């Protein structure tokens, strides 16, 4: 689902609240694991979080307290979460077992000289210590993670980013790169008082070549703005996600965002042609090539794509954009069993071939949730119980040809018993309605109560077995829902319960991770590791590779100031 | 009783339209085209009447160039029984369409002619009214509710008008044009799409129907509306008054 493909975007936010410096000194004396207090915010919630410090949950997992009146998806999600937390007495993180995170004592704390220095480089306006703005920068999109940074910096150029990092490196100040802050694994917000470096002001398009379709832009460009810009030129971005209105291209690159179009255009590792990255010590690494082919030496940019801001801050991106094709068709199909869905995928790839642009699936539980919890949604198919639904999209340049091809394929699939029913969208509104069903699943899940989210890559034939097993394991206590990018082998497993409780969590984890690991799958297909899965990497990667990753991290960021506590396991000592 | 539904192929509602650089019209090359939304509603209503047993057949009709057949196929996939395509070339204005429809009505003799209230490309809102005039049939336009009484051979239509809702009772045969709130059109499902392949699309030309396509209207120029100017923040009341007086000239 597009929404699910939000990546922890690299975001640097620097916060320096005056109060918590004091708190921190007091707390650090006690030597306990620290919960950065919700500085001044959160009223009762904040206080409770502080009280909970020494109890079970050491990683900050308090929920935000803002009242939102907006009507977009994001606001609905936030409201959904808020309503749930108000029902509850204690704060609990959900989705991952408590990990003991200690603030790294080798990091310095901010002082007034630091602030003056930053103001000298960036000017008064772009050094933010305002509590409200900090609160927003400190909290992730799902309100699951809350940092206590006291300083937010907004550089406008690569030079400024370089100066910031050089200084922070010399001062041992930890830094969190931040873009649109739409990630789902807590990778874009501080854990403690890291300085946030937010890239939003670096939002210029540098150049666009109409012949080759190569776009060069700064990392803070919002994806939707790039899509609109390219639309006028007759091109599209090779990736598309539900978060496009907020997420930034630098973050997408840093988290190797998947997105809807992966099955057609491939991943960012293929479409990104070059990067400009600032390393931890302030060095600017210019790998901003615009060449399609360049086999001169090791291709370093791939290290940074997907590194979630832990190896360097992406400042510029050069990306290959495909031409915009106007003939789009969407079909919503019903299958009796998972095996048919798989066969349908194989046949679709063969028969639709070059025009296939998306292949998503959802099970009947997911559809029921959407129909029950979302407004303005109706079942495209006559109301019969089907077990699985598949959404297929084709994009091509000839309307008639594509239509015939799609219809021929669907007739073939129907006659072969692969699908039991289906509908083809007759205009763009109907197509959007079909997509809304698929994209509305996370929102519906949030409205239904508590949700435990998992984003897994599994061999296609095994994907649904996990859902069945979880259903058996949890029985009537939970609603297990499966949906995702069948075309990419990516399952979004969600467990919906009325409330959060540890018992359910214990039934889910680590079983899900172990199962995935046993089938050589990935415990994080596209969301990344961030903070949430920082210690889970061993389920999907052998020790030797993780050790090499740690060596690379140590080499590029010896002091470990870039996005600490995330991506790699805490057990690996990646800084001196 | 037969129901005839007139449908039109237009630029898709959700497409961002652009004006051609020579200002001769709107860009329609490489742009998604689909059935006019109001025509979809008209067809949906006809299908519902047929499904309730009050009509025996729904015939979808369109006029236009060769590609208009695509829209007919959609109509057939939704459930229409037959289709008719009057192939024309060049610009078609409502009066010509109305004359063609009259000729077809005299051929097919339906009990009801349902159209969308207007097309989203020209927003004319004229065809239904004109054809009713030409046929001398009663008309119920902007229908938000349609109830057919077969025995009495009347149809009761609720019309959406400026002041609210007006209810008319029309003797059959009648012309109805549909408004947005009448119904929500169905999706074209696969079994129907498959059946549609064997349904008949009959072709006519204006000459076959003895209609001369001519128009007294000539489209001179098509331009985009002027871009909205950015707002200006004024620094004082005096400046505001000055601007209102001298620039905007409203006081």
mmCIF file with all atom_site columns, N, CA and C in Angstrom, chain A residues 44-89:
data_model
loop_
_atom_site.group_PDB
_atom_site.id
_atom_site.type_symbol
_atom_site.label_atom_id
_atom_site.label_alt_id
_atom_site.label_comp_id
_atom_site.label_asym_id
_atom_site.label_entity_id
_atom_site.label_seq_id
_atom_site.pdbx_PDB_ins_code
_atom_site.Cartn_x
_atom_site.Cartn_y
_atom_site.Cartn_z
_atom_site.occupancy
_atom_site.B_iso_or_equiv
_atom_site.pdbx_formal_charge
_atom_site.auth_seq_id
_atom_site.auth_comp_id
_atom_site.auth_asym_id
_atom_site.auth_atom_id
_atom_site.pdbx_PDB_model_num
ATOM 1   N N  . UNK A 1 44 ? -0.182 15.872 31.157 1.00 0.00 ? 44 UNK A N  1
ATOM 2   C CA . UNK A 1 44 ? -0.270 14.621 31.899 1.00 0.00 ? 44 UNK A CA 1
ATOM 3   C C  . UNK A 1 44 ? 0.537  13.520 31.248 1.00 0.00 ? 44 UNK A C  1
ATOM 4   N N  . UNK A 1 45 ? 0.475  13.497 29.965 1.00 0.00 ? 45 UNK A N  1
ATOM 5   C CA . UNK A 1 45 ? 1.192  12.444 29.251 1.00 0.00 ? 45 UNK A CA 1
ATOM 6   C C  . UNK A 1 45 ? 2.671  12.533 29.545 1.00 0.00 ? 45 UNK A C  1
ATOM 7   N N  . UNK A 1 46 ? 3.169  13.768 29.445 1.00 0.00 ? 46 UNK A N  1
ATOM 8   C CA . UNK A 1 46 ? 4.611  13.940 29.631 1.00 0.00 ? 46 UNK A CA 1
ATOM 9   C C  . UNK A 1 46 ? 5.019  13.479 31.004 1.00 0.00 ? 46 UNK A C  1
ATOM 10  N N  . UNK A 1 47 ? 4.218  13.848 31.947 1.00 0.00 ? 47 UNK A N  1
ATOM 11  C CA . UNK A 1 47 ? 4.552  13.509 33.314 1.00 0.00 ? 47 UNK A CA 1
ATOM 12  C C  . UNK A 1 47 ? 4.559  11.989 33.470 1.00 0.00 ? 47 UNK A C  1
ATOM 13  N N  . UNK A 1 48 ? 3.542  11.370 32.882 1.00 0.00 ? 48 UNK A N  1
ATOM 14  C CA . UNK A 1 48 ? 3.457  9.919  33.013 1.00 0.00 ? 48 UNK A CA 1
ATOM 15  C C  . UNK A 1 48 ? 4.674  9.258  32.391 1.00 0.00 ? 48 UNK A C  1
ATOM 16  N N  . UNK A 1 49 ? 5.090  9.823  31.243 1.00 0.00 ? 49 UNK A N  1
ATOM 17  C CA . UNK A 1 49 ? 6.245  9.234  30.576 1.00 0.00 ? 49 UNK A CA 1
ATOM 18  C C  . UNK A 1 49 ? 7.436  9.289  31.487 1.00 0.00 ? 49 UNK A C  1
ATOM 19  N N  . UNK A 1 50 ? 7.614  10.451 32.134 1.00 0.00 ? 50 UNK A N  1
ATOM 20  C CA . UNK A 1 50 ? 8.747  10.566 33.025 1.00 0.00 ? 50 UNK A CA 1
ATOM 21  C C  . UNK A 1 50 ? 8.626  9.556  34.146 1.00 0.00 ? 50 UNK A C  1
ATOM 22  N N  . UNK A 1 51 ? 7.382  9.359  34.617 1.00 0.00 ? 51 UNK A N  1
ATOM 23  C CA . UNK A 1 51 ? 7.204  8.392  35.690 1.00 0.00 ? 51 UNK A CA 1
ATOM 24  C C  . UNK A 1 51 ? 7.522  6.991  35.231 1.00 0.00 ? 51 UNK A C  1
ATOM 25  N N  . UNK A 1 52 ? 7.238  6.750  33.989 1.00 0.00 ? 52 UNK A N  1
ATOM 26  C CA . UNK A 1 52 ? 7.448  5.402  33.467 1.00 0.00 ? 52 UNK A CA 1
ATOM 27  C C  . UNK A 1 52 ? 8.911  5.093  33.204 1.00 0.00 ? 52 UNK A C  1
ATOM 28  N N  . UNK A 1 53 ? 9.737  6.144  33.348 1.00 0.00 ? 53 UNK A N  1
ATOM 29  C CA . UNK A 1 53 ? 11.139 6.003  32.946 1.00 0.00 ? 53 UNK A CA 1
ATOM 30  C C  . UNK A 1 53 ? 11.777 4.720  33.429 1.00 0.00 ? 53 UNK A C  1
ATOM 31  N N  . UNK A 1 54 ? 11.666 4.488  34.696 1.00 0.00 ? 54 UNK A N  1
ATOM 32  C CA . UNK A 1 54 ? 12.420 3.355  35.220 1.00 0.00 ? 54 UNK A CA 1
ATOM 33  C C  . UNK A 1 54 ? 11.663 2.047  35.069 1.00 0.00 ? 54 UNK A C  1
ATOM 34  N N  . UNK A 1 55 ? 10.461 2.135  34.510 1.00 0.00 ? 55 UNK A N  1
ATOM 35  C CA . UNK A 1 55 ? 9.701  0.898  34.368 1.00 0.00 ? 55 UNK A CA 1
ATOM 36  C C  . UNK A 1 55 ? 10.065 0.165  33.082 1.00 0.00 ? 55 UNK A C  1
ATOM 37  N N  . UNK A 1 56 ? 9.104  -0.480 32.498 1.00 0.00 ? 56 UNK A N  1
ATOM 38  C CA . UNK A 1 56 ? 9.436  -1.384 31.398 1.00 0.00 ? 56 UNK A CA 1
ATOM 39  C C  . UNK A 1 56 ? 10.007 -0.706 30.168 1.00 0.00 ? 56 UNK A C  1
ATOM 40  N N  . UNK A 1 57 ? 9.312  0.315  29.681 1.00 0.00 ? 57 UNK A N  1
ATOM 41  C CA . UNK A 1 57 ? 9.650  0.805  28.367 1.00 0.00 ? 57 UNK A CA 1
ATOM 42  C C  . UNK A 1 57 ? 10.706 1.880  28.459 1.00 0.00 ? 57 UNK A C  1
ATOM 43  N N  . UNK A 1 58 ? 11.846 1.604  27.976 1.00 0.00 ? 58 UNK A N  1
ATOM 44  C CA . UNK A 1 58 ? 12.909 2.577  28.063 1.00 0.00 ? 58 UNK A CA 1
ATOM 45  C C  . UNK A 1 58 ? 13.033 3.420  26.824 1.00 0.00 ? 58 UNK A C  1
ATOM 46  N N  . UNK A 1 59 ? 12.609 2.868  25.742 1.00 0.00 ? 59 UNK A N  1
ATOM 47  C CA . UNK A 1 59 ? 12.620 3.675  24.534 1.00 0.00 ? 59 UNK A CA 1
ATOM 48  C C  . UNK A 1 59 ? 11.385 4.543  24.577 1.00 0.00 ? 59 UNK A C  1
ATOM 49  N N  . UNK A 1 60 ? 11.585 5.793  24.338 1.00 0.00 ? 60 UNK A N  1
ATOM 50  C CA . UNK A 1 60 ? 10.453 6.704  24.424 1.00 0.00 ? 60 UNK A CA 1
ATOM 51  C C  . UNK A 1 60 ? 9.371  6.313  23.453 1.00 0.00 ? 60 UNK A C  1
ATOM 52  N N  . UNK A 1 61 ? 8.218  6.080  23.990 1.00 0.00 ? 61 UNK A N  1
ATOM 53  C CA . UNK A 1 61 ? 7.119  5.730  23.109 1.00 0.00 ? 61 UNK A CA 1
ATOM 54  C C  . UNK A 1 61 ? 5.859  6.456  23.514 1.00 0.00 ? 61 UNK A C  1
ATOM 55  N N  . UNK A 1 62 ? 6.014  7.670  23.888 1.00 0.00 ? 62 UNK A N  1
ATOM 56  C CA . UNK A 1 62 ? 4.825  8.412  24.271 1.00 0.00 ? 62 UNK A CA 1
ATOM 57  C C  . UNK A 1 62 ? 4.121  8.965  23.054 1.00 0.00 ? 62 UNK A C  1
ATOM 58  N N  . UNK A 1 63 ? 2.880  9.145  23.193 1.00 0.00 ? 63 UNK A N  1
ATOM 59  C CA . UNK A 1 63 ? 2.104  9.666  22.074 1.00 0.00 ? 63 UNK A CA 1
ATOM 60  C C  . UNK A 1 63 ? 1.946  11.161 22.203 1.00 0.00 ? 63 UNK A C  1
ATOM 61  N N  . UNK A 1 64 ? 1.778  11.780 21.076 1.00 0.00 ? 64 UNK A N  1
ATOM 62  C CA . UNK A 1 64 ? 1.632  13.227 21.057 1.00 0.00 ? 64 UNK A CA 1
ATOM 63  C C  . UNK A 1 64 ? 0.267  13.648 21.538 1.00 0.00 ? 64 UNK A C  1
ATOM 64  N N  . UNK A 1 65 ? 0.126  14.900 21.789 1.00 0.00 ? 65 UNK A N  1
ATOM 65  C CA . UNK A 1 65 ? -1.124 15.367 22.354 1.00 0.00 ? 65 UNK A CA 1
ATOM 66  C C  . UNK A 1 65 ? -1.839 16.388 21.502 1.00 0.00 ? 65 UNK A C  1
ATOM 67  N N  . UNK A 1 66 ? -1.397 16.559 20.305 1.00 0.00 ? 66 UNK A N  1
ATOM 68  C CA . UNK A 1 66 ? -1.997 17.620 19.523 1.00 0.00 ? 66 UNK A CA 1
ATOM 69  C C  . UNK A 1 66 ? -3.397 17.255 19.099 1.00 0.00 ? 66 UNK A C  1
ATOM 70  N N  . UNK A 1 67 ? -4.233 18.245 19.041 1.00 0.00 ? 67 UNK A N  1
ATOM 71  C CA . UNK A 1 67 ? -5.550 17.975 18.496 1.00 0.00 ? 67 UNK A CA 1
ATOM 72  C C  . UNK A 1 67 ? -5.543 18.379 17.033 1.00 0.00 ? 67 UNK A C  1
ATOM 73  N N  . UNK A 1 68 ? -5.857 17.462 16.192 1.00 0.00 ? 68 UNK A N  1
ATOM 74  C CA . UNK A 1 68 ? -5.828 17.787 14.765 1.00 0.00 ? 68 UNK A CA 1
ATOM 75  C C  . UNK A 1 68 ? -7.228 17.883 14.221 1.00 0.00 ? 68 UNK A C  1
ATOM 76  N N  . UNK A 1 69 ? -7.444 18.883 13.405 1.00 0.00 ? 69 UNK A N  1
ATOM 77  C CA . UNK A 1 69 ? -8.759 18.964 12.764 1.00 0.00 ? 69 UNK A CA 1
ATOM 78  C C  . UNK A 1 69 ? -8.695 18.649 11.290 1.00 0.00 ? 69 UNK A C  1
ATOM 79  N N  . UNK A 1 70 ? -7.520 18.347 10.791 1.00 0.00 ? 70 UNK A N  1
ATOM 80  C CA . UNK A 1 70 ? -7.387 18.136 9.358  1.00 0.00 ? 70 UNK A CA 1
ATOM 81  C C  . UNK A 1 70 ? -8.145 16.914 8.887  1.00 0.00 ? 70 UNK A C  1
ATOM 82  N N  . UNK A 1 71 ? -8.364 16.846 7.600  1.00 0.00 ? 71 UNK A N  1
ATOM 83  C CA . UNK A 1 71 ? -9.143 15.726 7.101  1.00 0.00 ? 71 UNK A CA 1
ATOM 84  C C  . UNK A 1 71 ? -8.328 14.776 6.230  1.00 0.00 ? 71 UNK A C  1
ATOM 85  N N  . UNK A 1 72 ? -7.038 15.031 6.112  1.00 0.00 ? 72 UNK A N  1
ATOM 86  C CA . UNK A 1 72 ? -6.332 14.127 5.224  1.00 0.00 ? 72 UNK A CA 1
ATOM 87  C C  . UNK A 1 72 ? -5.946 12.858 5.957  1.00 0.00 ? 72 UNK A C  1
ATOM 88  N N  . UNK A 1 73 ? -5.407 11.943 5.173  1.00 0.00 ? 73 UNK A N  1
ATOM 89  C CA . UNK A 1 73 ? -5.105 10.618 5.686  1.00 0.00 ? 73 UNK A CA 1
ATOM 90  C C  . UNK A 1 73 ? -4.228 10.710 6.925  1.00 0.00 ? 73 UNK A C  1
ATOM 91  N N  . UNK A 1 74 ? -3.236 11.565 6.833  1.00 0.00 ? 74 UNK A N  1
ATOM 92  C CA . UNK A 1 74 ? -2.294 11.653 7.930  1.00 0.00 ? 74 UNK A CA 1
ATOM 93  C C  . UNK A 1 74 ? -3.022 12.068 9.188  1.00 0.00 ? 74 UNK A C  1
ATOM 94  N N  . UNK A 1 75 ? -3.857 13.045 9.070  1.00 0.00 ? 75 UNK A N  1
ATOM 95  C CA . UNK A 1 75 ? -4.591 13.507 10.240 1.00 0.00 ? 75 UNK A CA 1
ATOM 96  C C  . UNK A 1 75 ? -5.496 12.428 10.792 1.00 0.00 ? 75 UNK A C  1
ATOM 97  N N  . UNK A 1 76 ? -6.120 11.665 9.877  1.00 0.00 ? 76 UNK A N  1
ATOM 98  C CA . UNK A 1 76 ? -6.979 10.587 10.358 1.00 0.00 ? 76 UNK A CA 1
ATOM 99  C C  . UNK A 1 76 ? -6.167 9.592  11.152 1.00 0.00 ? 76 UNK A C  1
ATOM 100 N N  . UNK A 1 77 ? -4.975 9.304  10.671 1.00 0.00 ? 77 UNK A N  1
ATOM 101 C CA . UNK A 1 77 ? -4.138 8.339  11.382 1.00 0.00 ? 77 UNK A CA 1
ATOM 102 C C  . UNK A 1 77 ? -3.793 8.878  12.752 1.00 0.00 ? 77 UNK A C  1
ATOM 103 N N  . UNK A 1 78 ? -3.426 10.174 12.776 1.00 0.00 ? 78 UNK A N  1
ATOM 104 C CA . UNK A 1 78 ? -3.036 10.745 14.060 1.00 0.00 ? 78 UNK A CA 1
ATOM 105 C C  . UNK A 1 78 ? -4.188 10.740 15.027 1.00 0.00 ? 78 UNK A C  1
ATOM 106 N N  . UNK A 1 79 ? -5.337 11.115 14.509 1.00 0.00 ? 79 UNK A N  1
ATOM 107 C CA . UNK A 1 79 ? -6.505 11.140 15.378 1.00 0.00 ? 79 UNK A CA 1
ATOM 108 C C  . UNK A 1 79 ? -6.810 9.749  15.897 1.00 0.00 ? 79 UNK A C  1
ATOM 109 N N  . UNK A 1 80 ? -6.659 8.795  14.999 1.00 0.00 ? 80 UNK A N  1
ATOM 110 C CA . UNK A 1 80 ? -6.938 7.409  15.389 1.00 0.00 ? 80 UNK A CA 1
ATOM 111 C C  . UNK A 1 80 ? -6.054 7.005  16.552 1.00 0.00 ? 80 UNK A C  1
ATOM 112 N N  . UNK A 1 81 ? -4.785 7.379  16.442 1.00 0.00 ? 81 UNK A N  1
ATOM 113 C CA . UNK A 1 81 ? -3.837 7.012  17.490 1.00 0.00 ? 81 UNK A CA 1
ATOM 114 C C  . UNK A 1 81 ? -4.167 7.733  18.773 1.00 0.00 ? 81 UNK A C  1
ATOM 115 N N  . UNK A 1 82 ? -4.477 9.027  18.660 1.00 0.00 ? 82 UNK A N  1
ATOM 116 C CA . UNK A 1 82 ? -4.770 9.808  19.858 1.00 0.00 ? 82 UNK A CA 1
ATOM 117 C C  . UNK A 1 82 ? -5.965 9.245  20.595 1.00 0.00 ? 82 UNK A C  1
ATOM 118 N N  . UNK A 1 83 ? -7.016 8.924  19.833 1.00 0.00 ? 83 UNK A N  1
ATOM 119 C CA . UNK A 1 83 ? -8.214 8.414  20.488 1.00 0.00 ? 83 UNK A CA 1
ATOM 120 C C  . UNK A 1 83 ? -7.889 7.150  21.252 1.00 0.00 ? 83 UNK A C  1
ATOM 121 N N  . UNK A 1 84 ? -7.061 6.333  20.630 1.00 0.00 ? 84 UNK A N  1
ATOM 122 C CA . UNK A 1 84 ? -6.716 5.084  21.293 1.00 0.00 ? 84 UNK A CA 1
ATOM 123 C C  . UNK A 1 84 ? -5.954 5.340  22.576 1.00 0.00 ? 84 UNK A C  1
ATOM 124 N N  . UNK A 1 85 ? -5.007 6.290  22.517 1.00 0.00 ? 85 UNK A N  1
ATOM 125 C CA . UNK A 1 85 ? -4.203 6.499  23.723 1.00 0.00 ? 85 UNK A CA 1
ATOM 126 C C  . UNK A 1 85 ? -5.032 7.104  24.835 1.00 0.00 ? 85 UNK A C  1
ATOM 127 N N  . UNK A 1 86 ? -5.987 7.918  24.448 1.00 0.00 ? 86 UNK A N  1
ATOM 128 C CA . UNK A 1 86 ? -6.806 8.499  25.515 1.00 0.00 ? 86 UNK A CA 1
ATOM 129 C C  . UNK A 1 86 ? -7.599 7.437  26.240 1.00 0.00 ? 86 UNK A C  1
ATOM 130 N N  . UNK A 1 87 ? -7.907 6.369  25.497 1.00 0.00 ? 87 UNK A N  1
ATOM 131 C CA . UNK A 1 87 ? -8.657 5.293  26.141 1.00 0.00 ? 87 UNK A CA 1
ATOM 132 C C  . UNK A 1 87 ? -7.785 4.556  27.144 1.00 0.00 ? 87 UNK A C  1
ATOM 133 N N  . UNK A 1 88 ? -6.518 4.666  26.946 1.00 0.00 ? 88 UNK A N  1
ATOM 134 C CA . UNK A 1 88 ? -5.636 3.811  27.722 1.00 0.00 ? 88 UNK A CA 1
ATOM 135 C C  . UNK A 1 88 ? -5.088 4.556  28.917 1.00 0.00 ? 88 UNK A C  1
ATOM 136 N N  . UNK A 1 89 ? -4.668 3.792  29.867 1.00 0.00 ? 89 UNK A N  1
ATOM 137 C CA . UNK A 1 89 ? -4.162 4.422  31.075 1.00 0.00 ? 89 UNK A CA 1
ATOM 138 C C  . UNK A 1 89 ? -2.659 4.588  31.004 1.00 0.00 ? 89 UNK A C  1
#
